[in-house]
Tab-separated table of C-alpha atoms and ligand atoms in Angstrom:
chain	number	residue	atom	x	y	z
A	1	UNK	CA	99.023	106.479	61.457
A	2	UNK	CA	102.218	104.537	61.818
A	3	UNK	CA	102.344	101.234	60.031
A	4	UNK	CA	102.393	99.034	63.507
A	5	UNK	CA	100.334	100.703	65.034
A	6	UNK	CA	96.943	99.869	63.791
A	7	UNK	CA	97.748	96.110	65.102
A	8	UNK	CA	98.439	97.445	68.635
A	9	UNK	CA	94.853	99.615	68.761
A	10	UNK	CA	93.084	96.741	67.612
A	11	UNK	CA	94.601	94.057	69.807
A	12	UNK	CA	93.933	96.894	72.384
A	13	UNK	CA	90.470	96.595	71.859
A	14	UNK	CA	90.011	92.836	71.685
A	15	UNK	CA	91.724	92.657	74.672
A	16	UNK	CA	88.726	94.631	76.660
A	17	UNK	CA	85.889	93.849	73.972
A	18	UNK	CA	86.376	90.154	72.688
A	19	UNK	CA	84.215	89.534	69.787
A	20	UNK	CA	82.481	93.104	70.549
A	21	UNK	CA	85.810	94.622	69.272
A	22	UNK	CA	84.226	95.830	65.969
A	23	UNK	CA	81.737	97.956	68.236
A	24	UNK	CA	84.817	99.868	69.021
A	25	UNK	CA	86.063	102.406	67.007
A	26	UNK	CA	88.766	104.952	67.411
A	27	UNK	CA	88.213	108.065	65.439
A	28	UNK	CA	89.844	111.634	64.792
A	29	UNK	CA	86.359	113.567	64.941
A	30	UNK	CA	82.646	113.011	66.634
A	31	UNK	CA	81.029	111.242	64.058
A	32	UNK	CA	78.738	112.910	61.548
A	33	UNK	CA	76.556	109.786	61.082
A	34	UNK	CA	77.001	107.059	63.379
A	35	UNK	CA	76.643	103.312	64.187
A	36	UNK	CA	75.374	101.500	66.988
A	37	UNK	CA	78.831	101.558	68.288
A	38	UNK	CA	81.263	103.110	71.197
A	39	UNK	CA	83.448	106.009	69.757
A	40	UNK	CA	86.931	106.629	71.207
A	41	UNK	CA	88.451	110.167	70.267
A	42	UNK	CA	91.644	109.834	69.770
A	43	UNK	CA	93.930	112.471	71.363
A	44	UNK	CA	97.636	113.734	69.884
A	45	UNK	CA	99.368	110.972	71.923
A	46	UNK	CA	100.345	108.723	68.354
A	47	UNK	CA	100.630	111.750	66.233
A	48	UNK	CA	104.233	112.266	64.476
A	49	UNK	CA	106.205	115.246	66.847
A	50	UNK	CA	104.620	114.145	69.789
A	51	UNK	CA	105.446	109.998	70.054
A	52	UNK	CA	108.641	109.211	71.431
A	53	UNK	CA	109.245	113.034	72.738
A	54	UNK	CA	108.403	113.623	76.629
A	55	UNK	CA	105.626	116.345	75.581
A	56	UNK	CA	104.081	113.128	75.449
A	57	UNK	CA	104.045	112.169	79.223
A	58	UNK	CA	100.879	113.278	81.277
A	59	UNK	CA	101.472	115.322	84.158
A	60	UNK	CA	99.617	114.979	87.596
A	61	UNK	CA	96.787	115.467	88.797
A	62	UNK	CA	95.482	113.670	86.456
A	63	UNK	CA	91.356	114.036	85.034
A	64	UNK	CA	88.669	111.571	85.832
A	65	UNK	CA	86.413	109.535	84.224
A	66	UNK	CA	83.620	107.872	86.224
A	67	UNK	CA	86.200	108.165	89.015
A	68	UNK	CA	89.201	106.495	86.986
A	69	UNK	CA	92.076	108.462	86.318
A	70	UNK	CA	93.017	109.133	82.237
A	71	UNK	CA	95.710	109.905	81.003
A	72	UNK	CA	94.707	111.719	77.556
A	73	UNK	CA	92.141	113.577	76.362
A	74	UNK	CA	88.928	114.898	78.011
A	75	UNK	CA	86.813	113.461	80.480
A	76	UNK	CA	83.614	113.294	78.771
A	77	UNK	CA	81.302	110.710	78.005
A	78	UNK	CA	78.093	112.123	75.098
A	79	UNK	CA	75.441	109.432	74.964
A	80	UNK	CA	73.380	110.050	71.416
A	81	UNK	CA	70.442	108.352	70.344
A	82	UNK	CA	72.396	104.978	68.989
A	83	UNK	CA	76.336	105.592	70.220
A	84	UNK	CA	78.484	106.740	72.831
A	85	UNK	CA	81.521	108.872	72.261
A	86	UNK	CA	83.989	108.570	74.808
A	87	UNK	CA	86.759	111.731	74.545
A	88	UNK	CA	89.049	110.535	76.527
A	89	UNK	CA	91.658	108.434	74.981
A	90	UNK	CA	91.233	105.289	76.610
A	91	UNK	CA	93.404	103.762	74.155
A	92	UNK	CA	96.357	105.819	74.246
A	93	UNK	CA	95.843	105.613	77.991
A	94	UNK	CA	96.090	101.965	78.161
A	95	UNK	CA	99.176	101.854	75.403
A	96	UNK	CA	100.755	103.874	77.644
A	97	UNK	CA	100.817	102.280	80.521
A	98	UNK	CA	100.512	98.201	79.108
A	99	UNK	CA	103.823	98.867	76.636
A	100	UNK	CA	105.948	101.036	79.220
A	101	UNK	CA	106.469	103.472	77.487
A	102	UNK	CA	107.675	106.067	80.363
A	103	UNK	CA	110.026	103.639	80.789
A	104	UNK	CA	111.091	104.044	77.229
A	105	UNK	CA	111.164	107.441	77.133
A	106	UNK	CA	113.040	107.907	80.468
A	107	UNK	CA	116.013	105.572	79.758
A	108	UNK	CA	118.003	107.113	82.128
A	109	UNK	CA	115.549	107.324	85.122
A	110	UNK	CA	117.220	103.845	86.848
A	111	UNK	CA	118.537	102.529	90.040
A	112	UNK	CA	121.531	101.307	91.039
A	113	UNK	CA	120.327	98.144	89.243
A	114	UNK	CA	119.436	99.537	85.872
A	115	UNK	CA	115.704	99.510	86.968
A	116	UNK	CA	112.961	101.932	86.310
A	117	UNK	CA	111.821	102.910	89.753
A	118	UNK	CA	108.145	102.369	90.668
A	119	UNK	CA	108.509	105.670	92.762
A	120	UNK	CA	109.006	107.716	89.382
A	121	UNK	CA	106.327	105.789	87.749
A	122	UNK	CA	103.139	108.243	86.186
A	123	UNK	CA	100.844	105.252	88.201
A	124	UNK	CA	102.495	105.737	91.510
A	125	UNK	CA	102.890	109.773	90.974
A	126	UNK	CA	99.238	109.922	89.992
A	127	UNK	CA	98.251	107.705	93.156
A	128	UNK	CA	96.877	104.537	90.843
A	129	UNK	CA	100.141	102.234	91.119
A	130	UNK	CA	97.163	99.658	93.402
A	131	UNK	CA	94.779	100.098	90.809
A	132	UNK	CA	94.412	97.870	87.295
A	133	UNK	CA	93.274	100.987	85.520
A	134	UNK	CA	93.767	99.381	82.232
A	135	UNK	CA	90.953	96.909	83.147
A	136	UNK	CA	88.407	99.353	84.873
A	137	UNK	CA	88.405	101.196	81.292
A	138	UNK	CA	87.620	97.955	79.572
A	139	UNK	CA	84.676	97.816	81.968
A	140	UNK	CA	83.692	100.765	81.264
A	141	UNK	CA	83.689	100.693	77.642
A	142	UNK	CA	81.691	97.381	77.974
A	143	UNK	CA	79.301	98.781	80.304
A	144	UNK	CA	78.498	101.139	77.687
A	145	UNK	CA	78.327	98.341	74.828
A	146	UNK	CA	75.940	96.753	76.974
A	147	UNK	CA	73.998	100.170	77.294
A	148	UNK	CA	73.499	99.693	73.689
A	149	UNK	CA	72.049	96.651	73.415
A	150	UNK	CA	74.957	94.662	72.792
A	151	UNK	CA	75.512	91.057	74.551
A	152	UNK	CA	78.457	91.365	77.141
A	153	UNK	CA	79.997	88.477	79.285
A	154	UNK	CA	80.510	88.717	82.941
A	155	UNK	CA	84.091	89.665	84.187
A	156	UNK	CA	85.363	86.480	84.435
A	157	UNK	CA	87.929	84.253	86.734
A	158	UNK	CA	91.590	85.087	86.085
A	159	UNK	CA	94.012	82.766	86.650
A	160	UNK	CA	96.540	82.017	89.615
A	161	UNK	CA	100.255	82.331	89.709
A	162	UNK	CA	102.664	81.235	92.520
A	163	UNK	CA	106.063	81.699	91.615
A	164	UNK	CA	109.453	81.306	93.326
A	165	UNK	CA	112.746	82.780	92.344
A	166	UNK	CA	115.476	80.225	93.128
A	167	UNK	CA	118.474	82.516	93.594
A	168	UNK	CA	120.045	80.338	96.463
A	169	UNK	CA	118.487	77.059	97.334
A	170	UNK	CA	120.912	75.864	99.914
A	171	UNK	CA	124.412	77.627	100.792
A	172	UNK	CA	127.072	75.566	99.008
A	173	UNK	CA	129.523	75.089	102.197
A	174	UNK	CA	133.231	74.980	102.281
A	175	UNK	CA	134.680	73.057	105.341
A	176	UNK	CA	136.421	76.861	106.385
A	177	UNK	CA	132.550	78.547	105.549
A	178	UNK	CA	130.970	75.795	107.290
A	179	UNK	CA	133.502	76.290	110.320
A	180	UNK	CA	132.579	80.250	110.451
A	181	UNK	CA	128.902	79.659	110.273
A	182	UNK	CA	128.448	77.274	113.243
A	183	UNK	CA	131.673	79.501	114.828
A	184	UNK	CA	128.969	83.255	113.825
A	185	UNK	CA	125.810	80.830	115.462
A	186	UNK	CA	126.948	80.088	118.878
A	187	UNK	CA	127.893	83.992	119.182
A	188	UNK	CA	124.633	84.605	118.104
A	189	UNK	CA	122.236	82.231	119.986
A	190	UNK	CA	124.917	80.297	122.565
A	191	UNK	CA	124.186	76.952	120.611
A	192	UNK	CA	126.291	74.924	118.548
A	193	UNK	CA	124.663	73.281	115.414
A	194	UNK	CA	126.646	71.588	113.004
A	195	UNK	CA	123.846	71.703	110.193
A	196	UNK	CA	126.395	73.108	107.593
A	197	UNK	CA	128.554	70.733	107.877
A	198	UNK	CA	125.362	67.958	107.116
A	199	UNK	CA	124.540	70.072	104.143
A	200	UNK	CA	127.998	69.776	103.176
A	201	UNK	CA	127.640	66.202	102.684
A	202	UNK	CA	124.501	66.627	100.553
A	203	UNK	CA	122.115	66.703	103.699
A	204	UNK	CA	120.662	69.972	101.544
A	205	UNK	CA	117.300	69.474	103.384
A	206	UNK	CA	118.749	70.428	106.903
A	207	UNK	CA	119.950	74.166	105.335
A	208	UNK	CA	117.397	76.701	106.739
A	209	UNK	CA	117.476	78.113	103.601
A	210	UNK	CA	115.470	74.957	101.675
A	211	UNK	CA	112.096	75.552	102.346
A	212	UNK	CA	111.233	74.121	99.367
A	213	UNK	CA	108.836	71.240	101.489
A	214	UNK	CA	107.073	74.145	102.767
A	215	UNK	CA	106.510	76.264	99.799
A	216	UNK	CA	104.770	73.062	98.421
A	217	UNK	CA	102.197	72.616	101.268
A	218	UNK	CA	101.095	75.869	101.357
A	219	UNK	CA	101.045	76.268	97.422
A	220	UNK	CA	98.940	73.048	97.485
A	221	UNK	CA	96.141	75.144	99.761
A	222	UNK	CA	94.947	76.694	96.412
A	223	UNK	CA	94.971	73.662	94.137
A	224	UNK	CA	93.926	75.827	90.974
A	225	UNK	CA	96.991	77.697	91.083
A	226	UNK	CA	100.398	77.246	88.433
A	227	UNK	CA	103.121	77.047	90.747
A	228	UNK	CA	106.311	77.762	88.986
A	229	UNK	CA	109.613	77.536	90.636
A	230	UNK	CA	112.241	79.812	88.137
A	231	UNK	CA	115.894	78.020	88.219
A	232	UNK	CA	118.612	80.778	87.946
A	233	UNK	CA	121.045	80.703	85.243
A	234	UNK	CA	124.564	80.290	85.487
A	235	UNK	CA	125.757	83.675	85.081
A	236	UNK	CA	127.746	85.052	87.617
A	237	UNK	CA	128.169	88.430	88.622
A	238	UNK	CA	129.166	89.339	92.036
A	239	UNK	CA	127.635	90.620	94.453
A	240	UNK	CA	123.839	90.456	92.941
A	241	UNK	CA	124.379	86.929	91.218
A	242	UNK	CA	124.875	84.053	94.218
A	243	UNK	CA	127.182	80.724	93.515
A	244	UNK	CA	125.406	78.812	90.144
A	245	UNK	CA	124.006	75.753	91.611
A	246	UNK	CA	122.161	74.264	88.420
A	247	UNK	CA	125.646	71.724	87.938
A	248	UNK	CA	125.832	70.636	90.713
A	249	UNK	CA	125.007	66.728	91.258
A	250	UNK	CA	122.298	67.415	94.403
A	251	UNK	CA	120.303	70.130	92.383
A	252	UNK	CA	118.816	67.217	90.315
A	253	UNK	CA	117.190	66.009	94.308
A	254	UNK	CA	115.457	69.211	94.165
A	255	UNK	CA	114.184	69.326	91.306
A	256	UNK	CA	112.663	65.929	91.733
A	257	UNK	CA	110.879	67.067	94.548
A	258	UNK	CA	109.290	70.472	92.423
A	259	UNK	CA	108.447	68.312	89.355
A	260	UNK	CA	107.303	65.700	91.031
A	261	UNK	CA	105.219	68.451	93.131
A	262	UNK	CA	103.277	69.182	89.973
A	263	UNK	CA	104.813	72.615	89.555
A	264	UNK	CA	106.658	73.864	86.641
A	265	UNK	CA	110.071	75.286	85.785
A	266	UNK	CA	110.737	78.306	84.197
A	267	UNK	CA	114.466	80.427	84.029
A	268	UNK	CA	115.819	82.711	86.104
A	269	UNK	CA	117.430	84.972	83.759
A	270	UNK	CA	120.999	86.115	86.210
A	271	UNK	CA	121.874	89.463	86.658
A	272	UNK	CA	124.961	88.967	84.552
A	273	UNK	CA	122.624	87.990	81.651
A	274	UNK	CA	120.021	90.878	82.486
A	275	UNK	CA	123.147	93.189	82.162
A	276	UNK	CA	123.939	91.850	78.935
A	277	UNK	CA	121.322	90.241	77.384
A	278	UNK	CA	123.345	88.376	74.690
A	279	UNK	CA	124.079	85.851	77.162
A	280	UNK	CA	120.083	84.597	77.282
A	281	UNK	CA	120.338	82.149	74.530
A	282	UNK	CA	123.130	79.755	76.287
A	283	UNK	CA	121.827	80.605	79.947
A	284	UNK	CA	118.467	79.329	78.877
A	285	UNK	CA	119.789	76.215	76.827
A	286	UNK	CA	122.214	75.364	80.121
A	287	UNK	CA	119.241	75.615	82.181
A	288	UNK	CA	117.103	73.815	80.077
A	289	UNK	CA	119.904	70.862	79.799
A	290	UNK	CA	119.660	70.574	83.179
A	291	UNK	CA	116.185	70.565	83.700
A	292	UNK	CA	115.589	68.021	80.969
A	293	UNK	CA	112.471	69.967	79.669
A	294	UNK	CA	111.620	72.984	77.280
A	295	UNK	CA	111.012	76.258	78.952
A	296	UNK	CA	109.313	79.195	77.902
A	297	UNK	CA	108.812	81.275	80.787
A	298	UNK	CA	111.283	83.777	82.633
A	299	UNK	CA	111.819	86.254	85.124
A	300	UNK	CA	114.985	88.282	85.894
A	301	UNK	CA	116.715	88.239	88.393
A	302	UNK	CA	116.500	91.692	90.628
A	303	UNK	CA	113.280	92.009	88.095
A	304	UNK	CA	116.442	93.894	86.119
A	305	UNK	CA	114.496	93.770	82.549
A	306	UNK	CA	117.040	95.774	80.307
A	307	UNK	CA	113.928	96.780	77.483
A	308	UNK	CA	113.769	96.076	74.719
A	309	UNK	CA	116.799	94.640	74.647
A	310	UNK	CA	115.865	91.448	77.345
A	311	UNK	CA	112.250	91.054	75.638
A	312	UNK	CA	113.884	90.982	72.176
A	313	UNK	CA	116.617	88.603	73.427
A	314	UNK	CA	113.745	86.207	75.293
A	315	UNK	CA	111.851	86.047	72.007
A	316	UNK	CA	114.491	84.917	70.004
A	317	UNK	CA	115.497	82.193	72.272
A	318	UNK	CA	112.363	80.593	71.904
A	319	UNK	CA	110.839	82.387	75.550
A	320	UNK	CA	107.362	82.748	75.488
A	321	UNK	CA	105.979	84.510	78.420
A	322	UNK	CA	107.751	87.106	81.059
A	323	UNK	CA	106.891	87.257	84.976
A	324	UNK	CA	109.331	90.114	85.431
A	325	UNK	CA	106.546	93.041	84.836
A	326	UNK	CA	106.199	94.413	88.785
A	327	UNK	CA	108.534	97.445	90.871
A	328	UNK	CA	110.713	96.187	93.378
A	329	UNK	CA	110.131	99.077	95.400
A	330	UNK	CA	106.449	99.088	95.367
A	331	UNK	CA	103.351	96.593	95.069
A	332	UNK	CA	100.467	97.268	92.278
A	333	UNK	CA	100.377	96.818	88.776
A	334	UNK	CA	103.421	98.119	86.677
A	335	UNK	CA	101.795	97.191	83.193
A	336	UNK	CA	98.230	99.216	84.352
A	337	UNK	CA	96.475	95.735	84.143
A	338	UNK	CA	95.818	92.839	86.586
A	339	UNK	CA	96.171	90.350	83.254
A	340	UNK	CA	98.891	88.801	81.043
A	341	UNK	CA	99.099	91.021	77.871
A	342	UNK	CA	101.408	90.809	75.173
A	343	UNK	CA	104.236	93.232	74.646
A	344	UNK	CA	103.765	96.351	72.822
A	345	UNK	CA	107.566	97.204	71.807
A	346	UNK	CA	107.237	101.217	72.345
A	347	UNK	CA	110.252	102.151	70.596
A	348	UNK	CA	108.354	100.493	66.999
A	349	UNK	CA	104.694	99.979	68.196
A	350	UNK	CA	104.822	96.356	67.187
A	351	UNK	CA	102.729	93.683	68.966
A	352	UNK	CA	105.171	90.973	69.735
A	353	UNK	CA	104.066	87.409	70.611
A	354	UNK	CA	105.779	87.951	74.022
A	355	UNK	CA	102.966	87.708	76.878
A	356	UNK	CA	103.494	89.748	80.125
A	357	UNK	CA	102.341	88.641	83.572
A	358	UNK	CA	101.847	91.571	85.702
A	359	UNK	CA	103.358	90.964	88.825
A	360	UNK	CA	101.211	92.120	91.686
A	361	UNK	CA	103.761	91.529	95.196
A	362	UNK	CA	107.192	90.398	95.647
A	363	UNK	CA	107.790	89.332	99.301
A	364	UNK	CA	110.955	91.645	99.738
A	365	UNK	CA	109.127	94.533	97.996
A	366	UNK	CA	107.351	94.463	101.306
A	367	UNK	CA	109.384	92.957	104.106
A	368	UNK	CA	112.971	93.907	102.699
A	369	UNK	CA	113.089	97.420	104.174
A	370	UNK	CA	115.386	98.388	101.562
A	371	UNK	CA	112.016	99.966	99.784
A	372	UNK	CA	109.112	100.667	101.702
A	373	UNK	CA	108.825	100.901	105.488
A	374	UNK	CA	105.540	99.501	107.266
A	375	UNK	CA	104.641	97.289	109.927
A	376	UNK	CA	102.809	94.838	109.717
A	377	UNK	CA	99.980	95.806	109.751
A	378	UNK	CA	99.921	98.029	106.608
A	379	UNK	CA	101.634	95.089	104.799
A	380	UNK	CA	99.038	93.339	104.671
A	381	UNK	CA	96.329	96.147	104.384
A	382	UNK	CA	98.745	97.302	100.891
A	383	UNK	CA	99.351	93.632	99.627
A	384	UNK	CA	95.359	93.097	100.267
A	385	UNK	CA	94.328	96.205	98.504
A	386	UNK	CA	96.253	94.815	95.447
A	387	UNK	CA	94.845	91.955	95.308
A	388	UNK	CA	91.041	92.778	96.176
A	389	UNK	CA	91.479	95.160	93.535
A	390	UNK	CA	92.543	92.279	90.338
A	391	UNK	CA	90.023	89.914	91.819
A	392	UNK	CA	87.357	92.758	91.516
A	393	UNK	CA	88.324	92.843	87.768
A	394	UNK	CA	88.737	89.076	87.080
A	395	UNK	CA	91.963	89.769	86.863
A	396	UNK	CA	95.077	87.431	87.234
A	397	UNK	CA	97.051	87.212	90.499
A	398	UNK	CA	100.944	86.322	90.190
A	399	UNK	CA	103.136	86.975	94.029
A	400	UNK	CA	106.889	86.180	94.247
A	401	UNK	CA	107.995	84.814	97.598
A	402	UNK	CA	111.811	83.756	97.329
A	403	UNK	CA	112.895	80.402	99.452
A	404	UNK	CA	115.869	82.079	100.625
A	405	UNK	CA	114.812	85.072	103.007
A	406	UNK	CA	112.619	83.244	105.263
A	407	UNK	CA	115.152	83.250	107.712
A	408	UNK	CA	116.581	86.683	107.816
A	409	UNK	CA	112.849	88.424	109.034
A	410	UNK	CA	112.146	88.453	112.359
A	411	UNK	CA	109.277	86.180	113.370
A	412	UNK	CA	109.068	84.564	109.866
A	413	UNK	CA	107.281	87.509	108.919
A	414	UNK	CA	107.576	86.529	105.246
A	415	UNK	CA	105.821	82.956	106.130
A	416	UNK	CA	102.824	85.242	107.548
A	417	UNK	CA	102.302	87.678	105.102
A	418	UNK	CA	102.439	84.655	102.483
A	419	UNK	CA	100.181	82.390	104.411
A	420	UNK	CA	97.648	85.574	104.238
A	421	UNK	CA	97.641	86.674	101.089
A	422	UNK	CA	97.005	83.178	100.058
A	423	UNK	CA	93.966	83.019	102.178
A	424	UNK	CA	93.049	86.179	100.497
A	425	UNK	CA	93.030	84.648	97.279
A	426	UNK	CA	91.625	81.794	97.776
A	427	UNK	CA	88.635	83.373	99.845
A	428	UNK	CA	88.004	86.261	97.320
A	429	UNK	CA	89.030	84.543	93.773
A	430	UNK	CA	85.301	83.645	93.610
A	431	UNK	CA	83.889	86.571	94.364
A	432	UNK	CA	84.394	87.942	90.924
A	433	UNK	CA	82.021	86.563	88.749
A	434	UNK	CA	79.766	89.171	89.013
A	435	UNK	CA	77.922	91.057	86.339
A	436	UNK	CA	79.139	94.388	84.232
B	501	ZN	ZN1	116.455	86.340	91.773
């Protein structure tokens, strides 16, 4: 066994099992004489020759178990007199998928952005990118704990994230860009408006682009939830990265109004950064500066994570947690599991103190076009599936709906989807206290 990796297995474990952890155990062979305890066989998956080679990615179909797809091993459950040996490897399974490891061992499988496409994802090839498979095995497993005669808790309540990438809060106007955008909206609509020319002035609440005012009233229909608002960092590469706006004198009028809001502020790590992830450490202290408080939560911008490289970069400037864990090209769970989890670094199989927040939907993911193409209709039947699907686990829900695009979808079909998802949520985030 490699020397980090017995610290990954077991916070595996714990993570599912709690204080039942040391029910668990994860053995070579069927036991010759047993405990009252759940056996996991373990498969080849950590064995030297096979980690880190791509023998070591599944292929599709893959086998069942109880109707949940696994990724190694055999899918057999024996149930002797006092135990229950599971042969599938529910544990290499869930390493897999929680620590990214395709993504690892496919360096070179990226878009245009450096970005491991959710198409060529095992979960969205295997037809369980919707599905938090990670957590239906820990409910299995306790199911079977429970079987023998051990106390289990409930699934429980996970916990709510709203969260807003600030990549443009209002369009910083020259008088000659102000002069061609009232000039491009009387061609477009026959009416002249002289709004940019207001926002020029510092009149930032009169750009259709700050819809800031209201993000807050509808976040404030689920009271429970942590509303963070992620302020970009002044990196600036063209075209992704837009004008910094953290230095300029009327950001400190927004920010007022989030703080005072109740919501928090975590960094937007800029593409420039994401491409070279040296540049963290000052983004985050200029950022931090500005903001006048400590911040230890990010999310990059394009969700461009450059791995392990960002994560190891984040951690050593003092970030705590990550939001950036979800495709841009598809909804559903990218990490396997509806809850934050701490990063597994594949590439040494050490547990870092770096917690992941799955991201579940990203509002352009859906409406952008650029990535998938449904009507309405099947947006929201998608986004809801998602999200029935982590509430059914007590699992944590995080969406990302930008400020900036509301105005470029037809109908404010962004404004809709949001306003139903969150109705979703709050009408189904009870509904999963039930019993294992
Ligand atoms: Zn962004």
């Amino acid at each position: 066994m490699h020397s980090s990796e017995n610290s990954a297995v077991n916070y595996i474990v714990r993570f599912w099992c709690g204080e039942n952890a040391n029910r668990v155990k994860y053995v070579s062979a069927p036991p010759e004489k047993t405990e009252k305890a759940v056996y996991i066989l373990r498969s080849a998956f950590f064995d030297e020759g096979v980690y880190g080679t791509a023998d070591s990615i599944p292929s599709v179909p893959l086998k069942m178990l109880n109707g949940i797809p696994i990724l190694f091993g055999n899918p057999t459950v024996e149930f002797r007199r006092s135990c229950v040996v599971i042969q599938a490897d529910l544990i290499a399974s869930a390493y897999f998928l929680i620590s990214r490891y395709e993504e690892y061992i496919r360096p070179d499988t990226v878009d245009r952005y450096g970005r491991f496409p959710g198409r060529e994802s095992l979960p969205f090839k295997g037809g369980f990118v919707e599905r938090p498979v990670v957590d239906e095995y820990g409910i299995l497993i306790n199911r079977f704990l429970k079987q023998l005669g051990y106390p289990v808790e409930p699934v429980g309540k996970g916990e709510i994230y709203l969260t807003h990438d600030i990549d443009t809060p209002w369009k910083q106007f020259t008088f000659f860009s102000a002069c061609k955008r009232v000039a491009a909206d009387f061609f477009r609509n026959g009416k002249l408006k002289f709004y940019p020319f207001r926002v020029k002035k510092g009149d930032i609440e009169k750009d259709p682009l700050y819809t800031f005012p209201q993000l807050i009233r509808a976040d404030g229909k689920l009271p429970e939830a942590k509303v963070i608002y992620f302020i970009k960092g002044n990196g600036h590469k063209r075209p992704e990265d837009a004008k910094p706006y953290i230095n300029s004198p009327l950001f400190s009028k927004l920010l007022s109004l989030l703080l005072d809001s109740g919501a928090r502020v975590g960094y937007h790590i800029s593409y420039r950064a994401g491409c070279d992830p040296r540049l963290i450490p000052d983004e985050l202290a200029q950022v931090e500066k500005v903001c006048g408080v400590k911040i230890t939560q990010a999310r990059n911008h394009y969700l461009a994570s450059k791995r392990p490289a960002d994560f190891l970069a984040l951690l050593n400037a003092g970030v705590r947690e990550d939001f950036t864990m979800g495709y841009a090209d598809v909804p559903g769970f990218r990490l396997g599991t509806s809850k934050s989890i701490r990063w597994i670094n594949p590439q040494n199989r050490e547990l870092t103190d770096l917690l992941l927040h799955p991201l579940l939907i990203m509002d352009v993911t859906l409406t952008g076009g650029k990535y998938l193409r449904l009507d309405r209709n099947e947006m929201i039947k998608l986004g809801d599936t998602v999200l029935g699907n982590a509430l059914a686990v007590g699992g944590d829900i995080c969406l990302l709906w930008h400020n900036n695009d509301f105005q470029m979808s037809a109908g404010n079909l962004k404004w809709m989807l949001y306003a139903h998802f969150l109705t979703t949520v709050r009408e189904n985030s009870n509904a999963s206290d039930k019993k294992i």
